[in-house]
Structures are given as structure tokens and as C-alpha cells.
Short mmCIF file of C-alpha atoms in Angstrom, two decimals:
data_model
loop_
_atom_site.label_atom_id
_atom_site.label_comp_id
_atom_site.label_asym_id
_atom_site.label_seq_id
_atom_site.Cartn_x
_atom_site.Cartn_y
_atom_site.Cartn_z
CA PRO K 1 -31.75 78.06 24.36
CA TYR K 2 -29.38 78.47 27.30
CA ALA K 3 -28.45 75.20 29.01
CA GLY K 4 -27.60 75.45 32.66
CA PRO K 5 -24.73 73.66 34.41
CA VAL K 6 -27.05 70.82 35.62
CA GLU K 7 -28.03 69.87 32.06
CA ASN K 8 -24.38 69.92 30.97
CA LYS K 9 -23.50 67.52 33.81
CA ASN K 10 -26.32 65.09 32.85
CA GLU K 11 -25.16 65.04 29.23
CA ALA K 12 -21.58 64.30 30.33
CA ALA K 13 -22.78 61.43 32.57
CA MET K 14 -24.88 59.89 29.75
CA SER K 15 -22.01 60.10 27.32
CA GLU K 16 -19.89 58.11 29.78
CA LEU K 17 -22.56 55.38 30.11
CA VAL K 18 -23.20 54.92 26.39
CA PRO K 19 -20.35 52.84 24.93
CA GLU K 20 -18.74 53.93 21.72
CA PRO K 21 -19.91 51.89 18.71
CA ARG K 22 -17.44 49.04 18.02
CA GLN K 23 -15.84 48.70 14.65
CA LYS K 24 -16.92 45.63 12.70
CA PRO K 25 -14.18 43.01 12.29
CA VAL K 26 -12.60 43.00 8.87
CA VAL K 27 -13.91 40.02 6.91
CA PRO K 28 -11.31 38.64 4.47
CA MET K 29 -12.46 38.88 0.90
CA LYS K 30 -13.43 35.68 -0.85
CA PRO K 31 -11.10 34.74 -3.69
CA MET K 32 -12.73 35.79 -6.91
CA GLY K 33 -13.00 33.37 -9.75
CA ILE K 34 -11.23 34.95 -12.68
CA ASN K 35 -12.41 34.05 -16.11
CA ALA K 36 -9.24 33.08 -17.94
CA ASN K 37 -10.91 33.72 -21.30
CA LEU K 38 -11.21 37.42 -20.52
CA LEU K 39 -7.61 37.92 -19.42
CA GLY K 40 -5.86 35.43 -21.67
CA TYR K 41 -4.04 32.14 -20.99
CA ILE K 42 -1.89 32.01 -17.83
CA GLY K 43 -0.49 28.46 -17.93
CA ILE K 44 -1.40 27.08 -14.49
CA ASP K 45 -2.42 23.76 -16.06
CA THR K 46 1.23 23.08 -17.04
CA ILE K 47 2.03 22.22 -13.39
CA ILE K 48 0.82 18.66 -14.06
CA GLU K 49 3.27 18.31 -16.94
CA GLN K 50 6.08 19.80 -14.79
CA MET K 51 5.37 17.24 -12.06
CA ARG K 52 5.27 14.43 -14.62
CA LYS K 53 8.66 15.40 -16.06
CA LYS K 54 10.21 15.63 -12.59
CA THR K 55 8.88 12.27 -11.41
CA MET K 56 9.88 10.59 -14.68
CA LYS K 57 13.46 11.77 -14.14
CA THR K 58 13.65 10.43 -10.58
CA GLY K 59 11.62 7.25 -11.23
CA PHE K 60 9.51 5.29 -8.78
CA ASP K 61 10.10 2.71 -6.04
CA PHE K 62 7.63 -0.10 -5.45
CA ASN K 63 8.24 -2.91 -2.96
CA ILE K 64 5.93 -5.91 -3.03
CA MET K 65 6.04 -8.82 -0.57
CA VAL K 66 4.62 -12.28 -1.28
CA VAL K 67 3.69 -14.56 1.62
CA GLY K 68 2.27 -18.08 1.57
CA GLN K 69 3.10 -21.77 1.67
CA SER K 70 5.46 -23.27 -0.89
CA GLY K 71 3.82 -24.51 -4.07
CA LEU K 72 1.05 -21.90 -4.26
CA GLY K 73 2.59 -20.20 -7.31
CA LYS K 74 3.87 -17.00 -5.65
CA SER K 75 6.89 -16.59 -7.94
CA THR K 76 4.86 -17.40 -11.06
CA LEU K 77 2.16 -14.88 -10.15
CA VAL K 78 4.66 -12.06 -9.55
CA ASN K 79 6.36 -12.84 -12.89
CA THR K 80 2.91 -12.73 -14.55
CA LEU K 81 1.99 -9.44 -12.84
CA PHE K 82 5.02 -7.61 -14.18
CA LYS K 83 5.45 -9.69 -17.37
CA SER K 84 9.12 -10.12 -16.44
CA GLN K 85 11.30 -12.69 -14.71
CA VAL K 86 11.36 -10.90 -11.35
CA SER K 87 10.93 -13.78 -8.91
CA ARG K 88 13.61 -15.53 -6.86
CA LYS K 89 13.56 -18.53 -9.23
CA SER K 90 15.03 -16.32 -11.95
CA SER K 91 17.76 -15.21 -9.51
CA GLY K 92 19.54 -18.51 -9.08
CA TRP K 93 17.10 -20.37 -6.82
CA ASN K 94 17.41 -24.14 -7.35
CA ARG K 95 14.50 -26.54 -6.98
CA GLU K 96 16.91 -28.98 -5.29
CA GLU K 97 17.39 -26.59 -2.36
CA LYS K 98 15.63 -27.73 0.77
CA ILE K 99 12.77 -25.76 2.31
CA PRO K 100 14.26 -23.42 4.95
CA LYS K 101 13.59 -24.53 8.53
CA THR K 102 12.72 -20.97 9.51
CA VAL K 103 11.20 -18.16 7.49
CA GLU K 104 13.85 -16.48 5.37
CA ILE K 105 13.46 -13.11 3.71
CA LYS K 106 14.82 -12.76 0.19
CA ALA K 107 14.60 -9.36 -1.53
CA ILE K 108 15.34 -9.13 -5.24
CA GLY K 109 15.50 -5.72 -6.97
CA HIS K 110 14.83 -5.00 -10.65
CA VAL K 111 14.40 -1.90 -12.78
CA ILE K 112 11.42 -2.12 -15.11
CA GLU K 113 10.89 0.49 -17.83
CA GLU K 114 7.70 1.07 -19.80
CA GLY K 115 6.79 4.09 -21.93
CA GLY K 116 9.77 6.05 -20.59
CA VAL K 117 8.72 5.48 -16.96
CA LYS K 118 11.30 3.70 -14.78
CA MET K 119 10.24 1.74 -11.73
CA LYS K 120 12.61 0.16 -9.25
CA LEU K 121 10.70 -2.95 -8.26
CA THR K 122 11.72 -5.00 -5.25
CA VAL K 123 10.10 -8.41 -4.74
CA ILE K 124 10.38 -9.67 -1.16
CA ASP K 125 9.86 -13.41 -0.91
CA THR K 126 9.36 -15.39 2.30
CA PRO K 127 10.40 -19.02 1.65
CA GLY K 128 9.69 -21.31 4.59
CA PHE K 129 6.50 -19.56 5.72
CA GLY K 130 3.88 -22.07 6.89
CA ASP K 131 5.86 -25.10 5.64
CA GLN K 132 6.80 -26.63 9.01
CA ILE K 133 4.83 -28.94 11.29
CA ASN K 134 4.97 -26.32 14.04
CA ASN K 135 4.29 -22.89 12.53
CA GLU K 136 3.96 -21.04 15.83
CA ASN K 137 4.91 -17.35 15.52
CA CYS K 138 6.35 -17.92 12.03
CA TRP K 139 5.14 -14.43 11.04
CA GLU K 140 7.58 -12.79 13.49
CA PRO K 141 10.58 -12.61 11.06
CA ILE K 142 8.27 -10.98 8.49
CA GLU K 143 6.95 -8.42 10.99
CA LYS K 144 10.54 -7.75 12.10
CA TYR K 145 11.65 -7.19 8.49
CA ILE K 146 8.79 -4.73 7.81
CA ASN K 147 9.59 -2.75 10.99
CA GLU K 148 13.33 -2.76 10.16
CA GLN K 149 12.56 -0.98 6.87
CA TYR K 150 10.54 1.67 8.74
CA GLU K 151 13.44 2.05 11.20
CA LYS K 152 15.93 2.47 8.35
CA PHE K 153 13.78 5.18 6.77
CA LEU K 154 13.29 6.93 10.13
CA LYS K 155 17.04 7.01 10.85
CA GLU K 156 17.69 8.59 7.46
CA GLU K 157 14.91 11.10 8.06
CA VAL K 158 16.18 12.33 11.48
CA ASN K 159 19.79 12.80 10.28
CA ILE K 160 20.99 16.40 10.45
CA ALA K 161 22.43 16.23 6.93
CA ARG K 162 19.81 14.00 5.38
CA LYS K 163 19.69 12.90 1.76
CA LYS K 164 17.54 14.83 -0.67
CA ARG K 165 15.89 11.57 -1.68
CA ILE K 166 15.79 8.87 1.00
CA PRO K 167 15.96 5.34 -0.48
CA ASP K 168 12.56 3.74 0.12
CA THR K 169 12.77 0.07 1.13
CA ARG K 170 9.45 0.05 3.03
CA VAL K 171 7.01 -2.72 2.05
CA HIS K 172 4.16 -1.04 0.14
CA CYS K 173 2.05 -4.13 -0.48
CA CYS K 174 1.85 -7.68 0.87
CA LEU K 175 0.12 -10.31 -1.28
CA TYR K 176 -1.05 -13.05 1.10
CA PHE K 177 -1.65 -16.36 -0.70
CA ILE K 178 -4.55 -18.46 0.59
CA SER K 179 -4.54 -22.18 -0.20
CA PRO K 180 -7.52 -23.14 -2.46
CA THR K 181 -9.01 -25.66 -0.01
CA GLY K 182 -12.59 -24.53 -0.61
CA HIS K 183 -13.33 -24.89 3.12
CA SER K 184 -12.15 -22.03 5.35
CA LEU K 185 -9.06 -20.08 6.38
CA ARG K 186 -6.48 -21.88 8.52
CA PRO K 187 -5.68 -20.53 12.01
CA LEU K 188 -2.22 -19.59 10.59
CA ASP K 189 -3.84 -17.38 7.91
CA LEU K 190 -5.96 -15.58 10.50
CA GLU K 191 -3.06 -15.10 12.93
CA PHE K 192 -0.75 -13.73 10.23
CA MET K 193 -3.30 -11.24 8.94
CA LYS K 194 -4.31 -10.19 12.48
CA HIS K 195 -0.71 -9.36 13.39
CA LEU K 196 0.41 -7.79 10.13
CA SER K 197 -2.68 -5.90 8.91
CA LYS K 198 -1.73 -3.11 11.35
CA VAL K 199 1.78 -2.62 9.90
CA VAL K 200 1.41 -3.29 6.16
CA ASN K 201 -1.18 -3.22 3.33
CA ILE K 202 -2.39 -6.82 3.00
CA ILE K 203 -4.16 -7.99 -0.17
CA PRO K 204 -5.54 -11.55 0.22
CA VAL K 205 -5.27 -13.74 -2.89
CA ILE K 206 -6.70 -17.23 -3.49
CA ALA K 207 -3.91 -19.07 -5.29
CA LYS K 208 -4.35 -21.65 -8.08
CA ALA K 209 -8.05 -20.84 -8.46
CA ASP K 210 -8.27 -23.22 -11.44
CA THR K 211 -8.35 -26.14 -8.96
CA MET K 212 -11.92 -25.13 -7.97
CA THR K 213 -15.16 -25.01 -9.95
CA LEU K 214 -16.80 -21.60 -10.47
CA GLU K 215 -19.42 -22.38 -7.76
CA GLU K 216 -16.75 -23.52 -5.27
CA LYS K 217 -14.71 -20.42 -6.01
CA THR K 218 -17.68 -18.05 -5.37
CA GLU K 219 -18.61 -19.84 -2.13
CA PHE K 220 -14.99 -19.88 -0.90
CA LYS K 221 -14.57 -16.14 -1.60
CA GLN K 222 -17.74 -15.36 0.41
CA ARG K 223 -16.60 -17.60 3.27
CA VAL K 224 -13.16 -15.96 3.41
CA ARG K 225 -14.71 -12.45 3.44
CA LYS K 226 -17.05 -13.49 6.27
CA GLU K 227 -14.20 -14.98 8.33
CA LEU K 228 -12.06 -11.87 7.92
CA GLU K 229 -14.99 -9.71 9.02
CA VAL K 230 -15.81 -11.90 12.07
CA ASN K 231 -12.16 -11.82 13.17
CA GLY K 232 -11.92 -8.03 12.72
CA ILE K 233 -9.15 -8.29 10.11
CA GLU K 234 -8.88 -5.29 7.81
CA PHE K 235 -7.25 -5.77 4.44
CA TYR K 236 -6.34 -3.09 1.90
CA PRO K 237 -8.20 -0.84 0.92
CA GLN K 238 -9.21 -0.09 4.55
CA LYS K 239 -12.57 1.63 4.99
CA GLU K 240 -11.29 4.45 7.21
CA PHE K 241 -8.79 5.60 4.56
CA ASP K 242 -11.37 6.32 1.83
CA GLU K 243 -10.86 10.01 1.10
CA ASP K 244 -14.15 10.89 -0.61
CA LEU K 245 -17.43 9.43 -1.85
CA GLU K 246 -15.95 8.43 -5.22
CA ASP K 247 -13.14 6.48 -3.48
CA LYS K 248 -15.64 4.87 -1.10
CA THR K 249 -17.93 3.72 -3.94
CA GLU K 250 -15.01 2.27 -5.93
CA ASN K 251 -13.37 0.61 -2.91
CA ASP K 252 -16.67 -0.78 -1.53
CA LYS K 253 -17.16 -2.60 -4.84
CA ILE K 254 -13.65 -4.11 -4.54
CA ARG K 255 -14.16 -5.08 -0.87
CA GLN K 256 -17.59 -6.63 -1.41
CA GLU K 257 -17.15 -8.30 -4.81
CA SER K 258 -13.50 -8.84 -5.75
CA MET K 259 -11.71 -9.59 -2.46
CA PRO K 260 -10.00 -11.98 -2.12
CA PHE K 261 -8.86 -12.17 -5.77
CA ALA K 262 -9.07 -15.74 -7.10
CA VAL K 263 -6.10 -15.91 -9.47
CA VAL K 264 -4.15 -18.15 -11.79
CA GLY K 265 -0.56 -17.30 -12.75
CA SER K 266 1.42 -18.41 -15.79
CA ASP K 267 4.42 -17.16 -17.71
CA LYS K 268 3.82 -19.45 -20.71
CA GLU K 269 2.16 -18.31 -23.93
CA TYR K 270 -0.27 -20.30 -26.07
CA GLN K 271 -2.06 -19.70 -29.36
CA VAL K 272 -5.85 -19.26 -28.87
CA ASN K 273 -8.07 -18.18 -31.79
CA GLY K 274 -5.09 -16.68 -33.58
CA LYS K 275 -3.93 -14.71 -30.51
CA ARG K 276 -0.96 -15.26 -28.20
CA VAL K 277 -2.24 -15.49 -24.63
CA LEU K 278 -0.72 -16.24 -21.23
CA GLY K 279 -2.26 -19.42 -19.93
CA ARG K 280 -2.11 -22.88 -18.41
CA LYS K 281 -2.66 -25.94 -20.59
CA THR K 282 -4.96 -28.65 -19.20
CA PRO K 283 -6.39 -31.82 -20.80
CA TRP K 284 -9.72 -30.01 -21.33
CA GLY K 285 -8.41 -26.74 -22.72
CA ILE K 286 -6.33 -23.64 -21.97
CA ILE K 287 -7.02 -21.46 -18.95
CA GLU K 288 -6.39 -17.90 -20.07
CA VAL K 289 -4.79 -15.91 -17.28
CA GLU K 290 -6.04 -12.51 -18.50
CA ASN K 291 -9.58 -13.69 -19.33
CA LEU K 292 -12.02 -12.52 -16.61
CA THR K 293 -14.37 -15.46 -17.25
CA HIS K 294 -11.50 -17.82 -16.33
CA CYS K 295 -9.94 -16.04 -13.32
CA GLU K 296 -9.51 -12.64 -11.64
CA PHE K 297 -5.85 -12.08 -12.44
CA ALA K 298 -6.64 -9.06 -14.66
CA LEU K 299 -8.62 -7.47 -11.80
CA LEU K 300 -5.71 -7.97 -9.39
CA ARG K 301 -3.19 -6.50 -11.85
CA ASP K 302 -5.38 -3.46 -12.56
CA PHE K 303 -5.96 -2.97 -8.83
CA VAL K 304 -2.31 -3.23 -7.72
CA ILE K 305 -0.65 -1.49 -10.67
CA ARG K 306 -3.09 0.57 -12.74
CA THR K 307 -5.42 2.14 -10.15
CA HIS K 308 -4.04 1.81 -6.59
CA LEU K 309 -0.23 1.69 -6.83
CA GLN K 310 0.23 5.33 -5.78
CA ASP K 311 -2.39 4.95 -3.04
CA LEU K 312 -0.59 1.85 -1.68
CA LYS K 313 2.55 3.97 -1.37
CA GLU K 314 0.69 6.87 0.26
CA VAL K 315 -1.11 4.68 2.83
CA THR K 316 2.24 3.06 3.67
CA HIS K 317 3.86 6.47 4.21
CA ASN K 318 1.00 8.41 5.80
CA ILE K 319 -0.56 5.67 7.95
CA HIS K 320 1.69 2.66 8.66
CA TYR K 321 5.02 4.49 8.69
CA GLU K 322 3.60 7.49 10.62
CA THR K 323 2.16 5.13 13.26
CA TYR K 324 5.56 3.43 13.63
CA ARG K 325 7.38 6.78 13.68
CA ALA K 326 5.11 8.34 16.32
CA LYS K 327 5.44 5.30 18.60
CA ARG K 328 9.20 5.09 18.11
CA LEU K 329 9.87 8.76 18.82
CA ASN K 330 7.47 8.75 21.76
CA ASP K 331 9.18 5.70 23.33
CA ASN K 332 12.63 7.25 22.96
CA GLY K 333 11.88 10.81 23.98
CA GLY K 334 11.95 12.26 20.49
CA LEU K 335 14.88 10.52 18.73
CA PRO K 336 16.01 6.97 17.94
CA PRO K 337 18.73 5.74 20.34
CA MET K 338 22.19 6.77 19.12
CA THR K 339 24.67 4.06 18.26
CA VAL K 340 28.44 4.66 18.13
CA GLU K 341 28.21 4.98 14.35
CA THR K 342 25.38 7.56 14.42
CA GLU K 343 27.16 9.47 17.23
CA GLU K 344 30.32 9.75 15.06
CA ASN K 345 28.20 10.90 12.09
CA HIS K 346 26.47 13.40 14.38
CA GLU K 347 29.80 14.84 15.56
CA SER K 348 31.21 15.02 12.02
CA ASN K 349 28.02 16.80 10.87
CA LEU K 350 28.38 19.34 13.65
#
């Protein structure tokens, strides 16, 4: 039928009012799971082996610090941990030497090889800690040393022509030795852990646990845990760094049952039931270091070396070092202050 000019105008007006249908946004396709059996073997799983070969070539760094009063068996325990003479005593330390009047830091490096894997181990000892009558602020040299290692790493990292592999001297783990009094933590213990738990991974250890009965040891462990909780001191593994439920379950068990590890160290071997064992000889028998019914040394070794060594390094890098780095760069407007030496290097690089 014939449409007059009025109808044509109405249609034009309606077409202006009705918006054009919008195009639907393009939704990205979900990655499809490809059945490798249908298409044959690709070889993606070899990436693990490639990584293993690469890391075995370069080796590993691990820096462990031991802190505690003299006579608690720090050197012996570290030697027992790595089944090597890695303590300061094996590096020319004489018993005749007097206790330092201030806290000294002694770092001794070793290369340990096992199963083709090389590890550059550095043991940082702190002779003189807690040995004076007045121990006020005696943790300051230790805190300064830890921060100096972060600073050294940061300076290497911000260089224009930086090294492909920056030497890592940062402290990955601090074993803090608690005296086996059986009563409670000393104010010095609490102050040290309060100040340093924010800058380094602290693992509390009850030294010379064979001086206590099994009941005393259990009670003392519970008391120490309670005191650390009341004072808001977080030791490694910290709750907020658990990555998933599996980690949380495993670490909760360590935090609630094992910490602090009650240990006995010894680098002497004895014959027990036809086996050679590390132990300490007493008038009533031999305390076997690696026997869990005697002490928790095996738990500590497994924790530090066999299950959490890589995590200790990662928490040091991603949490403690990053916190230091962010604060340092923020305080100095983005870069560490330039010394004459770094200025010359900067100019030569340019």
C-alpha cells in the first residue's frame, strides 16, 4: 500500500530513537587441555631437568648465623648439622683467647659437595653475645651486620653494569640458642628476637637439651612458645608467609609441636648395637644425636636443610630484603647515596 509522507517521517524518527544493537565483547577463549597421548610426546616435563642442570652448574649459597652465649655448643651443633668441620674452632680459634668485650662477627666460608651438588656455606658466628655483665643493646652489631649485607646486595643490584650473578652474602637463617634453664626466657632473649625477627629468619633452639629430663624439656618448650606468643615475637616459619593449605598444615605442626627445637650436638662417633652413631657419652649411657627419642636434632636438620632451605632463601629475598630495599630507596629518593667510588664507576660505565 502507498505510504504517505507523514508515515515516512514517523518511521525515520523511530529509527533515530531506537539504538543500534551493540556488538557483544569478544570473550577470550579458554586454553584447551590437549591430551598429549593423542598428539604424541612434546617434552615439556624436561624443563625440570634443564633447571636442575643449570643450578647444579652454578651451585648454591647458604648463609647461616648462630647467636647465643658462649658454652651453649653453637660450633658443635653447626659441625653436626653439616657433618663437617665448619665452625670457627676449626678455623684457628684458640680456647685460650679471651671472650671479646663486644660482640664480634666472624664469617667462615666453606664449599660442601654432596651427590654432585655444590653449596657455598657461610657460617656467621657472634662470639661475645650475652657474655658481659651489661648486655644492653648487644644485638646492635648483629643487626648492623645483617643490614650491611642487604646494602651490599642492593648496591650491586642498582649498578648500571651489574653482574650476571650477584654474590649473595645475606643471612638466610639465624639459629638463636636458648640456655636450658628450664624456667623462662631471659629479657635479653626476648629483646634480641623482638629486634631481629623483622630483619632475618629466626629459628629458636634449646641448646644442650640433655641437661633436662624429658618432662622438663616438654614444659620448657611450651613455656618458651607461650612467652614468644605473649611478646608478639614471630619466628620462622611466619604464619603470613604460608603460601597454600599444604604449607600451612605442615608449618602449623612445626610451630605448635617442634618449636623451639631441643637439641644436642656432637661430632664424636660411638659404637651402639653394631652401628656407628654420633653421640655424647655419659656415665649412664650414650645420647644419640640423631635418635628422635633422645633429642630433636634430626628434626632441626631436616627442617633447615631437607625441607625448608630453599624457602629460607626465598623469604629472605622476597620479604626481608624487599622490605629493606623499599625503605632504603624511599628514604633516598630512588637510589642509594653515591660515594666517590660509585660516582667514578658510574662515569666509567657511561
